CSV table of C-alpha atoms in Angstrom, one decimal:
chain,number,residue,atom,x,y,z
A,1,UNK,CA,-21.6,-123.1,-90.2
A,2,UNK,CA,-21.2,-126.7,-92.1
A,3,UNK,CA,-20.1,-129.8,-90.6
A,4,UNK,CA,-16.3,-130.0,-91.3
A,5,UNK,CA,-16.0,-126.8,-89.6
A,6,UNK,CA,-18.0,-126.8,-86.6
A,7,UNK,CA,-16.2,-130.4,-86.0
A,8,UNK,CA,-13.7,-128.6,-86.2
A,9,UNK,CA,-14.5,-125.0,-84.3
A,10,UNK,CA,-15.9,-127.5,-81.2
A,11,UNK,CA,-12.7,-130.1,-81.7
A,12,UNK,CA,-10.8,-126.5,-81.0
A,13,UNK,CA,-13.4,-125.7,-77.7
A,14,UNK,CA,-12.5,-129.1,-76.3
A,15,UNK,CA,-9.1,-128.4,-76.6
A,16,UNK,CA,-9.1,-125.2,-75.2
A,17,UNK,CA,-7.8,-123.6,-77.4
A,18,UNK,CA,-8.4,-120.6,-78.9
A,19,UNK,CA,-9.6,-120.2,-82.0
A,20,UNK,CA,-12.0,-117.4,-84.0
A,21,UNK,CA,-14.3,-118.0,-87.4
A,22,UNK,CA,-14.0,-115.7,-90.2
A,23,UNK,CA,-17.2,-115.4,-92.1
A,24,UNK,CA,-16.9,-113.1,-96.0
A,25,UNK,CA,-20.2,-111.1,-96.4
A,26,UNK,CA,-20.3,-110.8,-100.0
A,27,UNK,CA,-20.2,-115.0,-100.2
A,28,UNK,CA,-20.9,-116.3,-96.9
A,29,UNK,CA,-17.4,-118.7,-97.5
A,30,UNK,CA,-16.6,-119.1,-93.8
A,31,UNK,CA,-12.7,-120.4,-92.5
A,32,UNK,CA,-12.3,-121.8,-89.0
A,33,UNK,CA,-7.9,-119.0,-88.2
A,34,UNK,CA,-6.9,-121.9,-84.8
A,35,UNK,CA,-4.5,-118.5,-83.1
A,36,UNK,CA,-1.4,-120.3,-84.0
A,37,UNK,CA,-1.5,-120.1,-87.1
A,38,UNK,CA,-2.5,-117.1,-88.1
A,39,UNK,CA,0.9,-115.9,-90.1
A,40,UNK,CA,1.1,-115.4,-93.4
A,41,UNK,CA,-2.8,-114.0,-93.0
A,42,UNK,CA,-4.1,-111.1,-94.6
A,43,UNK,CA,-6.1,-110.4,-91.4
A,44,UNK,CA,-3.6,-111.2,-89.1
A,45,UNK,CA,-3.6,-108.2,-86.9
A,46,UNK,CA,-7.4,-108.2,-87.0
A,47,UNK,CA,-8.4,-111.4,-85.7
A,48,UNK,CA,-5.0,-111.3,-82.7
A,49,UNK,CA,-7.8,-107.8,-81.6
A,50,UNK,CA,-10.3,-109.8,-81.8
A,51,UNK,CA,-8.7,-113.0,-80.1
A,52,UNK,CA,-7.1,-110.2,-77.3
A,53,UNK,CA,-10.5,-109.1,-76.6
A,54,UNK,CA,-12.8,-112.2,-76.7
A,55,UNK,CA,-15.8,-109.7,-79.5
A,56,UNK,CA,-16.7,-110.5,-82.4
A,57,UNK,CA,-16.6,-107.8,-85.6
A,58,UNK,CA,-16.5,-106.2,-89.2
A,59,UNK,CA,-13.5,-106.1,-90.0
A,60,UNK,CA,-11.5,-102.6,-91.3
A,61,UNK,CA,-12.3,-103.2,-95.0
A,62,UNK,CA,-16.1,-104.1,-94.6
A,63,UNK,CA,-16.2,-107.6,-96.4
A,64,UNK,CA,-15.6,-109.7,-93.2
A,65,UNK,CA,-16.6,-110.5,-89.9
A,66,UNK,CA,-14.7,-112.3,-87.2
A,67,UNK,CA,-17.0,-114.0,-84.7
A,68,UNK,CA,-13.7,-114.8,-81.8
A,69,UNK,CA,-14.1,-118.0,-79.2
A,70,UNK,CA,-11.6,-118.2,-76.1
A,71,UNK,CA,-12.2,-121.0,-74.0
A,72,UNK,CA,-13.2,-119.8,-70.2
A,73,UNK,CA,-10.9,-118.2,-68.6
A,74,UNK,CA,-9.3,-120.2,-65.4
A,75,UNK,CA,-8.2,-119.6,-62.3
A,76,UNK,CA,-6.0,-122.2,-60.0
A,77,UNK,CA,-5.8,-121.1,-56.2
A,78,UNK,CA,-3.0,-122.8,-54.5
A,79,UNK,CA,-4.1,-122.7,-51.5
A,80,UNK,CA,-6.5,-122.9,-49.2
A,81,UNK,CA,-6.2,-119.7,-47.5
A,82,UNK,CA,-8.2,-116.8,-46.2
A,83,UNK,CA,-7.8,-115.2,-49.3
A,84,UNK,CA,-8.6,-117.6,-51.5
A,85,UNK,CA,-11.3,-117.5,-50.2
A,86,UNK,CA,-11.9,-113.6,-50.8
A,87,UNK,CA,-10.9,-113.5,-53.9
A,88,UNK,CA,-12.5,-117.7,-55.3
A,89,UNK,CA,-16.2,-115.3,-55.0
A,90,UNK,CA,-14.7,-111.5,-56.2
A,91,UNK,CA,-13.0,-113.7,-59.4
A,92,UNK,CA,-16.0,-115.4,-60.2
A,93,UNK,CA,-18.3,-112.6,-60.2
A,94,UNK,CA,-15.4,-111.4,-62.6
A,95,UNK,CA,-16.1,-114.2,-65.0
A,96,UNK,CA,-13.6,-116.5,-64.0
A,97,UNK,CA,-14.3,-120.2,-63.5
A,98,UNK,CA,-11.7,-120.5,-60.3
A,99,UNK,CA,-10.3,-123.6,-58.6
A,100,UNK,CA,-8.6,-124.8,-55.5
A,101,UNK,CA,-6.2,-127.2,-54.4
A,102,UNK,CA,-4.4,-127.3,-50.9
A,103,UNK,CA,-3.1,-130.7,-49.5
A,104,UNK,CA,-4.3,-129.8,-46.5
A,105,UNK,CA,-7.1,-130.9,-46.2
A,106,UNK,CA,-8.2,-129.1,-42.5
A,107,UNK,CA,-8.4,-126.5,-45.1
A,108,UNK,CA,-9.3,-127.8,-48.6
A,109,UNK,CA,-12.6,-128.0,-46.9
A,110,UNK,CA,-16.6,-127.7,-49.0
A,111,UNK,CA,-17.8,-125.1,-46.0
A,112,UNK,CA,-15.5,-122.3,-46.8
A,113,UNK,CA,-15.3,-122.6,-50.4
A,114,UNK,CA,-18.9,-122.7,-51.3
A,115,UNK,CA,-20.1,-123.1,-55.0
A,116,UNK,CA,-16.0,-123.4,-56.7
A,117,UNK,CA,-14.4,-126.7,-57.0
A,118,UNK,CA,-11.9,-126.8,-54.2
A,119,UNK,CA,-9.7,-130.6,-54.3
A,120,UNK,CA,-7.7,-131.8,-51.3
A,121,UNK,CA,-5.0,-133.5,-53.5
A,122,UNK,CA,-1.2,-132.2,-53.7
A,123,UNK,CA,-0.6,-130.0,-57.1
A,124,UNK,CA,1.2,-132.7,-58.8
A,125,UNK,CA,-2.2,-135.3,-59.1
A,126,UNK,CA,-4.5,-132.4,-59.3
A,127,UNK,CA,-2.8,-130.4,-62.7
A,128,UNK,CA,-2.8,-134.2,-63.6
A,129,UNK,CA,-5.6,-134.2,-63.8
A,130,UNK,CA,-6.7,-130.7,-65.7
A,131,UNK,CA,-3.9,-129.4,-67.1
A,132,UNK,CA,-2.5,-126.0,-66.5
A,133,UNK,CA,-3.0,-124.0,-70.1
A,134,UNK,CA,-2.1,-119.8,-71.7
A,135,UNK,CA,-6.0,-119.7,-71.1
A,136,UNK,CA,-5.4,-120.4,-67.0
A,137,UNK,CA,-3.9,-117.7,-64.8
A,138,UNK,CA,-2.4,-119.4,-61.4
A,139,UNK,CA,-2.4,-118.1,-57.9
A,140,UNK,CA,0.4,-119.7,-55.9
A,141,UNK,CA,-0.7,-118.6,-51.6
A,142,UNK,CA,0.2,-121.6,-49.2
A,143,UNK,CA,3.3,-119.5,-48.0
A,144,UNK,CA,4.6,-123.7,-48.8
A,145,UNK,CA,7.2,-123.9,-51.2
A,146,UNK,CA,6.4,-128.1,-51.1
A,147,UNK,CA,2.6,-127.2,-52.5
A,148,UNK,CA,3.8,-123.9,-54.5
A,149,UNK,CA,6.7,-124.6,-55.7
A,150,UNK,CA,6.5,-126.9,-57.9
A,151,UNK,CA,2.5,-125.3,-60.0
A,152,UNK,CA,4.6,-122.6,-60.2
A,153,UNK,CA,7.3,-123.9,-62.5
A,154,UNK,CA,4.6,-126.0,-64.8
A,155,UNK,CA,3.0,-122.4,-64.4
A,156,UNK,CA,5.3,-120.8,-66.7
A,157,UNK,CA,6.8,-123.8,-68.5
A,158,UNK,CA,2.9,-123.8,-70.0
A,159,UNK,CA,2.6,-119.4,-70.5
A,160,UNK,CA,-0.2,-119.4,-68.6
A,161,UNK,CA,-1.0,-116.2,-68.8
A,162,UNK,CA,-0.9,-115.2,-64.9
A,163,UNK,CA,1.7,-116.2,-62.0
A,164,UNK,CA,1.2,-115.4,-59.1
A,165,UNK,CA,2.9,-116.1,-55.5
A,166,UNK,CA,3.1,-115.0,-51.9
A,167,UNK,CA,5.5,-113.8,-49.7
A,168,UNK,CA,7.6,-111.0,-48.3
A,169,UNK,CA,10.9,-110.4,-51.0
A,170,UNK,CA,12.9,-112.5,-48.7
A,171,UNK,CA,10.3,-114.8,-49.5
A,172,UNK,CA,10.1,-114.9,-52.4
A,173,UNK,CA,14.5,-114.0,-53.5
A,174,UNK,CA,14.9,-117.9,-52.4
A,175,UNK,CA,12.4,-119.0,-54.2
A,176,UNK,CA,13.7,-117.3,-57.0
A,177,UNK,CA,16.9,-119.4,-56.2
A,178,UNK,CA,14.8,-122.3,-56.1
A,179,UNK,CA,13.3,-122.1,-59.2
A,180,UNK,CA,16.9,-120.9,-61.0
A,181,UNK,CA,17.8,-123.8,-60.1
A,182,UNK,CA,14.4,-126.1,-60.7
A,183,UNK,CA,16.7,-125.1,-64.9
A,184,UNK,CA,13.7,-122.3,-64.6
A,185,UNK,CA,15.1,-118.9,-67.5
A,186,UNK,CA,15.8,-115.6,-64.8
A,187,UNK,CA,12.6,-113.9,-67.8
A,188,UNK,CA,10.5,-116.8,-67.1
A,189,UNK,CA,10.0,-116.7,-63.4
A,190,UNK,CA,10.6,-112.4,-64.0
A,191,UNK,CA,7.6,-112.8,-64.6
A,192,UNK,CA,5.9,-113.5,-61.7
A,193,UNK,CA,4.2,-111.0,-60.1
A,194,UNK,CA,5.6,-110.7,-57.6
A,195,UNK,CA,4.5,-109.4,-54.3
A,196,UNK,CA,1.9,-110.2,-55.4
A,197,UNK,CA,-1.4,-108.7,-56.9
A,198,UNK,CA,-1.7,-104.9,-58.3
A,199,UNK,CA,0.4,-102.4,-55.6
A,200,UNK,CA,-2.8,-100.6,-54.2
A,201,UNK,CA,-1.7,-101.3,-50.5
A,202,UNK,CA,-4.3,-104.2,-49.0
A,203,UNK,CA,-4.0,-104.6,-45.9
A,204,UNK,CA,-7.2,-107.8,-45.8
A,205,UNK,CA,-7.2,-110.7,-47.1
A,206,UNK,CA,-10.1,-109.5,-49.1
A,207,UNK,CA,-8.8,-106.6,-50.0
A,208,UNK,CA,-5.2,-108.8,-50.9
A,209,UNK,CA,-7.7,-110.9,-52.8
A,210,UNK,CA,-9.0,-108.3,-54.8
A,211,UNK,CA,-5.4,-106.8,-56.1
A,212,UNK,CA,-4.6,-109.5,-56.8
A,213,UNK,CA,-8.4,-110.5,-59.3
A,214,UNK,CA,-7.4,-106.9,-60.6
A,215,UNK,CA,-3.2,-108.1,-61.6
A,216,UNK,CA,-5.1,-111.2,-63.5
A,217,UNK,CA,-7.8,-109.4,-64.8
A,218,UNK,CA,-4.8,-107.4,-66.3
A,219,UNK,CA,-3.0,-110.0,-66.9
A,220,UNK,CA,-5.3,-111.0,-69.3
A,221,UNK,CA,-6.8,-108.2,-71.1
A,222,UNK,CA,-3.4,-107.2,-71.0
A,223,UNK,CA,-1.8,-110.8,-72.7
A,224,UNK,CA,0.6,-111.1,-76.1
A,225,UNK,CA,-1.0,-113.8,-78.4
A,226,UNK,CA,0.4,-116.4,-79.8
A,227,UNK,CA,2.2,-115.3,-82.3
A,228,UNK,CA,4.0,-112.6,-79.4
A,229,UNK,CA,4.4,-115.8,-77.0
A,230,UNK,CA,6.6,-118.2,-79.9
A,231,UNK,CA,9.4,-120.1,-79.7
A,232,UNK,CA,9.3,-118.9,-75.1
A,233,UNK,CA,7.3,-121.4,-73.8
A,234,UNK,CA,9.9,-123.7,-75.6
A,235,UNK,CA,12.2,-122.0,-74.3
A,236,UNK,CA,12.1,-122.0,-70.7
B,1,UNK,CA,-11.8,-98.4,-19.0
B,2,UNK,CA,-13.9,-96.0,-17.1
B,3,UNK,CA,-17.7,-94.8,-18.1
B,4,UNK,CA,-16.7,-90.9,-19.1
B,5,UNK,CA,-14.5,-92.3,-21.6
B,6,UNK,CA,-16.9,-94.7,-23.2
B,7,UNK,CA,-19.5,-92.6,-23.5
B,8,UNK,CA,-17.7,-90.6,-25.4
B,9,UNK,CA,-15.8,-93.4,-27.6
B,10,UNK,CA,-19.6,-94.3,-28.5
B,11,UNK,CA,-20.2,-90.7,-29.7
B,12,UNK,CA,-17.9,-90.6,-31.6
B,13,UNK,CA,-18.1,-93.3,-33.3
B,14,UNK,CA,-22.2,-93.0,-33.5
B,15,UNK,CA,-20.7,-89.8,-35.4
B,16,UNK,CA,-18.6,-92.0,-37.8
B,17,UNK,CA,-15.7,-89.8,-36.1
B,18,UNK,CA,-12.3,-91.6,-35.6
B,19,UNK,CA,-10.7,-92.1,-32.4
B,20,UNK,CA,-7.8,-93.8,-31.0
B,21,UNK,CA,-7.4,-94.7,-27.2
B,22,UNK,CA,-4.3,-94.2,-25.6
B,23,UNK,CA,-3.5,-96.8,-22.5
B,24,UNK,CA,-0.7,-95.9,-20.3
B,25,UNK,CA,0.9,-99.4,-20.4
B,26,UNK,CA,2.3,-98.5,-17.0
B,27,UNK,CA,-0.4,-97.0,-14.7
B,28,UNK,CA,-4.0,-97.8,-16.7
B,29,UNK,CA,-4.0,-94.4,-17.4
B,30,UNK,CA,-6.9,-94.0,-20.9
B,31,UNK,CA,-7.3,-90.8,-22.7
B,32,UNK,CA,-9.6,-90.4,-26.4
B,33,UNK,CA,-7.5,-88.7,-29.0
B,34,UNK,CA,-9.9,-87.3,-31.8
B,35,UNK,CA,-8.5,-88.3,-35.6
B,36,UNK,CA,-9.0,-83.7,-35.8
B,37,UNK,CA,-7.3,-83.3,-32.3
B,38,UNK,CA,-3.9,-84.6,-33.1
B,39,UNK,CA,-1.6,-80.9,-33.1
B,40,UNK,CA,0.8,-81.4,-30.2
B,41,UNK,CA,0.5,-84.8,-29.5
B,42,UNK,CA,3.1,-86.6,-28.4
B,43,UNK,CA,1.9,-89.7,-29.9
B,44,UNK,CA,0.5,-87.6,-33.1
B,45,UNK,CA,2.7,-89.3,-36.2
B,46,UNK,CA,1.8,-93.4,-34.1
B,47,UNK,CA,-1.9,-92.6,-33.6
B,48,UNK,CA,-1.7,-91.2,-37.2
B,49,UNK,CA,-0.5,-94.1,-38.3
B,50,UNK,CA,-2.3,-96.8,-36.3
B,51,UNK,CA,-6.0,-94.5,-37.8
B,52,UNK,CA,-5.2,-95.3,-41.5
B,53,UNK,CA,-5.0,-99.3,-40.4
B,54,UNK,CA,-7.1,-99.5,-38.6
B,55,UNK,CA,-4.7,-101.5,-36.5
B,56,UNK,CA,-3.6,-101.4,-33.0
B,57,UNK,CA,-0.5,-101.6,-32.0
B,58,UNK,CA,1.8,-100.5,-28.9
B,59,UNK,CA,3.9,-97.2,-29.0
B,60,UNK,CA,7.7,-97.6,-30.5
B,61,UNK,CA,8.5,-96.6,-26.7
B,62,UNK,CA,7.2,-99.0,-25.2
B,63,UNK,CA,5.3,-97.3,-22.6
B,64,UNK,CA,2.0,-96.7,-23.9
B,65,UNK,CA,-1.3,-99.5,-27.0
B,66,UNK,CA,-3.0,-97.1,-30.1
B,67,UNK,CA,-6.3,-98.8,-30.4
B,68,UNK,CA,-7.6,-97.5,-33.0
B,69,UNK,CA,-11.4,-97.3,-34.1
B,70,UNK,CA,-12.6,-95.9,-37.7
B,71,UNK,CA,-16.2,-96.0,-39.2
B,72,UNK,CA,-16.6,-98.4,-40.9
B,73,UNK,CA,-15.7,-97.4,-44.2
B,74,UNK,CA,-19.2,-96.6,-47.1
B,75,UNK,CA,-20.0,-97.0,-50.3
B,76,UNK,CA,-22.0,-95.0,-51.6
B,77,UNK,CA,-23.3,-95.7,-55.9
B,78,UNK,CA,-25.2,-93.2,-57.8
B,79,UNK,CA,-26.1,-95.7,-60.5
B,80,UNK,CA,-28.4,-99.3,-60.4
B,81,UNK,CA,-26.7,-100.0,-63.3
B,82,UNK,CA,-24.6,-103.5,-64.1
B,83,UNK,CA,-21.5,-101.6,-64.0
B,84,UNK,CA,-23.0,-101.8,-59.9
B,85,UNK,CA,-24.2,-105.5,-60.0
B,86,UNK,CA,-21.0,-106.9,-59.7
B,87,UNK,CA,-19.8,-103.2,-57.7
B,88,UNK,CA,-22.1,-105.1,-54.2
B,89,UNK,CA,-21.8,-107.9,-53.8
B,90,UNK,CA,-17.2,-107.7,-54.7
B,91,UNK,CA,-17.2,-104.9,-53.2
B,92,UNK,CA,-19.2,-106.1,-49.2
B,93,UNK,CA,-16.8,-108.8,-49.2
B,94,UNK,CA,-13.4,-106.5,-49.5
B,95,UNK,CA,-15.0,-104.6,-45.9
B,96,UNK,CA,-17.6,-102.5,-47.4
B,97,UNK,CA,-20.9,-100.8,-45.9
B,98,UNK,CA,-22.8,-100.7,-50.3
B,99,UNK,CA,-25.9,-98.9,-50.2
B,100,UNK,CA,-26.9,-97.7,-54.4
B,101,UNK,CA,-29.3,-95.0,-54.9
B,102,UNK,CA,-30.6,-94.7,-58.2
B,103,UNK,CA,-33.8,-92.3,-59.2
B,104,UNK,CA,-34.5,-94.4,-61.9
B,105,UNK,CA,-36.9,-97.0,-60.1
B,106,UNK,CA,-37.5,-99.5,-62.7
B,107,UNK,CA,-32.9,-100.3,-62.3
B,108,UNK,CA,-33.5,-99.1,-58.4
B,109,UNK,CA,-34.7,-102.6,-57.7
B,110,UNK,CA,-33.7,-104.9,-54.9
B,111,UNK,CA,-34.7,-107.9,-57.1
B,112,UNK,CA,-31.6,-107.2,-58.5
B,113,UNK,CA,-29.2,-105.4,-55.3
B,114,UNK,CA,-30.0,-108.6,-53.3
B,115,UNK,CA,-28.5,-108.2,-49.7
B,116,UNK,CA,-27.3,-104.0,-50.3
B,117,UNK,CA,-30.2,-101.3,-49.5
B,118,UNK,CA,-31.0,-99.7,-52.7
B,119,UNK,CA,-32.6,-96.8,-53.2
B,120,UNK,CA,-35.0,-95.3,-55.8
B,121,UNK,CA,-34.9,-91.8,-53.9
B,122,UNK,CA,-32.7,-88.5,-56.2
B,123,UNK,CA,-29.9,-88.4,-55.2
B,124,UNK,CA,-30.6,-84.8,-53.2
B,125,UNK,CA,-33.3,-86.5,-51.1
B,126,UNK,CA,-30.6,-89.9,-49.7
B,127,UNK,CA,-28.2,-87.2,-49.4
B,128,UNK,CA,-30.3,-85.7,-46.6
B,129,UNK,CA,-31.8,-88.9,-45.4
B,130,UNK,CA,-27.6,-90.1,-45.1
B,131,UNK,CA,-24.6,-87.9,-45.6
B,132,UNK,CA,-21.8,-88.3,-47.2
B,133,UNK,CA,-18.6,-87.7,-44.5
B,134,UNK,CA,-15.0,-88.5,-44.9
B,135,UNK,CA,-15.4,-92.5,-44.5
B,136,UNK,CA,-17.9,-92.8,-47.4
B,137,UNK,CA,-16.2,-93.6,-51.0
B,138,UNK,CA,-19.2,-92.0,-54.2
B,139,UNK,CA,-18.5,-93.7,-57.3
B,140,UNK,CA,-20.7,-91.5,-59.8
B,141,UNK,CA,-22.1,-94.6,-62.6
B,142,UNK,CA,-24.9,-93.0,-64.2
B,143,UNK,CA,-23.2,-91.2,-67.9
B,144,UNK,CA,-26.6,-88.8,-66.3
B,145,UNK,CA,-25.4,-85.3,-65.9
B,146,UNK,CA,-28.9,-84.7,-64.0
B,147,UNK,CA,-28.0,-87.6,-61.1
B,148,UNK,CA,-24.3,-88.2,-61.4
B,149,UNK,CA,-23.7,-84.1,-60.4
B,150,UNK,CA,-24.7,-83.4,-57.7
B,151,UNK,CA,-23.7,-85.8,-56.1
B,152,UNK,CA,-20.4,-85.0,-57.4
B,153,UNK,CA,-20.4,-81.6,-56.1
B,154,UNK,CA,-21.1,-82.8,-52.1
B,155,UNK,CA,-18.1,-85.7,-52.3
B,156,UNK,CA,-15.5,-83.0,-53.4
B,157,UNK,CA,-16.9,-81.0,-50.8
B,158,UNK,CA,-17.0,-82.9,-47.3
B,159,UNK,CA,-14.3,-84.6,-48.8
B,160,UNK,CA,-15.2,-88.1,-49.1
B,161,UNK,CA,-11.6,-90.1,-49.1
B,162,UNK,CA,-12.6,-91.7,-52.3
B,163,UNK,CA,-15.0,-89.5,-56.1
B,164,UNK,CA,-14.8,-91.8,-58.7
B,165,UNK,CA,-17.3,-91.0,-61.8
B,166,UNK,CA,-18.1,-93.3,-65.1
B,167,UNK,CA,-17.6,-90.8,-68.9
B,168,UNK,CA,-15.8,-90.7,-71.5
B,169,UNK,CA,-12.7,-87.9,-71.8
B,170,UNK,CA,-14.4,-86.3,-73.6
B,171,UNK,CA,-17.6,-86.2,-70.8
B,172,UNK,CA,-15.0,-86.0,-68.1
B,173,UNK,CA,-14.6,-82.8,-69.2
B,174,UNK,CA,-18.0,-81.5,-69.8
B,175,UNK,CA,-17.8,-82.2,-66.3
B,176,UNK,CA,-15.4,-80.6,-65.5
B,177,UNK,CA,-16.6,-77.2,-66.8
B,178,UNK,CA,-20.5,-77.7,-64.9
B,179,UNK,CA,-17.9,-78.1,-61.3
B,180,UNK,CA,-15.6,-75.4,-61.9
B,181,UNK,CA,-19.1,-72.9,-62.9
B,182,UNK,CA,-20.3,-74.7,-59.5
B,183,UNK,CA,-17.2,-73.2,-58.1
B,184,UNK,CA,-15.5,-75.7,-57.3
B,185,UNK,CA,-11.7,-75.8,-57.5
B,186,UNK,CA,-9.7,-77.2,-59.1
B,187,UNK,CA,-8.0,-79.5,-57.4
B,188,UNK,CA,-10.4,-80.7,-56.0
B,189,UNK,CA,-12.2,-81.6,-59.5
B,190,UNK,CA,-8.9,-83.1,-59.8
B,191,UNK,CA,-8.9,-85.4,-57.3
B,192,UNK,CA,-11.9,-87.4,-58.7
B,193,UNK,CA,-11.2,-90.7,-60.6
B,194,UNK,CA,-11.7,-90.9,-64.4
B,195,UNK,CA,-10.9,-92.5,-66.5
B,196,UNK,CA,-13.4,-94.6,-63.5
B,197,UNK,CA,-10.6,-97.5,-61.7
B,198,UNK,CA,-7.7,-99.1,-61.7
B,199,UNK,CA,-5.6,-98.4,-65.5
B,200,UNK,CA,-6.0,-102.7,-65.7
B,201,UNK,CA,-7.9,-102.8,-69.6
B,202,UNK,CA,-11.1,-103.5,-68.2
B,203,UNK,CA,-13.7,-104.8,-70.7
B,204,UNK,CA,-17.0,-105.4,-69.1
B,205,UNK,CA,-18.5,-104.2,-66.4
B,206,UNK,CA,-18.1,-106.6,-63.3
B,207,UNK,CA,-14.0,-106.4,-64.7
B,208,UNK,CA,-14.7,-103.0,-63.9
B,209,UNK,CA,-16.3,-103.3,-60.5
B,210,UNK,CA,-13.2,-105.1,-59.8
B,211,UNK,CA,-10.8,-102.0,-61.3
B,212,UNK,CA,-13.3,-99.1,-59.2
B,213,UNK,CA,-12.6,-101.8,-56.6
B,214,UNK,CA,-9.4,-101.6,-56.4
B,215,UNK,CA,-9.1,-97.8,-56.6
B,216,UNK,CA,-11.4,-97.7,-53.9
B,217,UNK,CA,-9.2,-100.0,-51.6
B,218,UNK,CA,-6.2,-97.6,-52.6
B,219,UNK,CA,-7.5,-94.6,-52.1
B,220,UNK,CA,-8.7,-95.6,-48.3
B,221,UNK,CA,-4.9,-97.1,-47.4
B,222,UNK,CA,-2.8,-94.4,-48.9
B,223,UNK,CA,-5.2,-92.0,-47.4
B,224,UNK,CA,-4.6,-88.8,-46.1
B,225,UNK,CA,-6.1,-87.8,-42.3
B,226,UNK,CA,-7.5,-85.1,-41.5
B,227,UNK,CA,-4.0,-83.0,-40.8
B,228,UNK,CA,-3.1,-83.4,-44.5
B,229,UNK,CA,-6.0,-82.3,-45.0
B,230,UNK,CA,-6.4,-79.7,-43.1
B,231,UNK,CA,-8.3,-76.3,-44.5
B,232,UNK,CA,-9.0,-78.1,-47.9
B,233,UNK,CA,-12.8,-79.1,-48.0
B,234,UNK,CA,-13.3,-75.6,-46.3
B,235,UNK,CA,-11.0,-74.2,-49.2
B,236,UNK,CA,-13.3,-76.3,-51.8
């Protein structure tokens, strides 16, 4: 790999953007392809497939090899509650980076969340330090609109691959009204996973954590790629 | 609680059978009700509801209190493979007792499965030592009929609350033929979760482990109680 290509690849990775390196098997020529630069590419559909799974692949014509580089998928959990205490280790085992944010300092302690970064900052500040992106899932479980609403709104505007919120149907209906009032279009609000998590009859906080992790995995593996998303985040 | 009642309750718990203690609030009279002895009980539907969730509840007439005693739900995993290495901790966090059995001694080692009982015995022997029951889930993931088939057959005959098996549709079709040849009726074989786990697009072994745990929780929380199952296990 030549120095320019390596430099560009590192820049994409540092910026948490998905990209692929396509190598021609005959001759060894390599090029970097960004998720946002696939229009008109003869290998577009095969590159999209590689970016979706994160797996390297030989093209169907057998003449090129596609290496996919995905940013590590993250879960940002708003709320240092019981569900989060089970969600953090389960999501980590499943391969996600996990971070917990809850301004209620009594909940957001390293003792309650070993091995996971915990912040007792307000989401507004925490998200400024570490912005959301399309490879981040946002899980809001405090039940408190003062804490949950802003990150939910930002996650929808950013195009996070998963946005889920805890709460009864009634609680969620009021949340939808607030998000509409904040200027978010209905079709974006409809993408919120609420009631949160896969419908498995989860009863305990730990079972709800499994249901959430299952939904996050499903959203990640079946996510729409940039080409399919284009225009939507701006519209939000 | 009087000594006879306590003795009976302990016996049910030791035998891993679900039961409830019903206390009349007026007078304090208590009685033990077994899951298998609900026929004709005036409170049958409310006791079933308590046994399904495992949660204590006041009866609708406000005159009795139902305490539910469920055996700890178990997952027996046949196969000390990568999926099992993620499944064991995730299932434990979710509240299940987990045990791994794989006669291939190189796989079934305590080093690969910290904090979980691992046995390198053949399933035939392992299941004799610790029999299956309706509060056990059977997860077969070796891909090897010599190892998976017998525990699958026993789990279906016992009425395990969940029976799942790894393998492609083709592999499973052959498995179904073998189980039919072993004398199991089609409707029992149809209850096998195959392809195993919730349909979340799981890609890695750890993601498959989440999918399996989600399916086991769903089977447990939506399980049919004894009254609904009656006659079926005998028929199998």
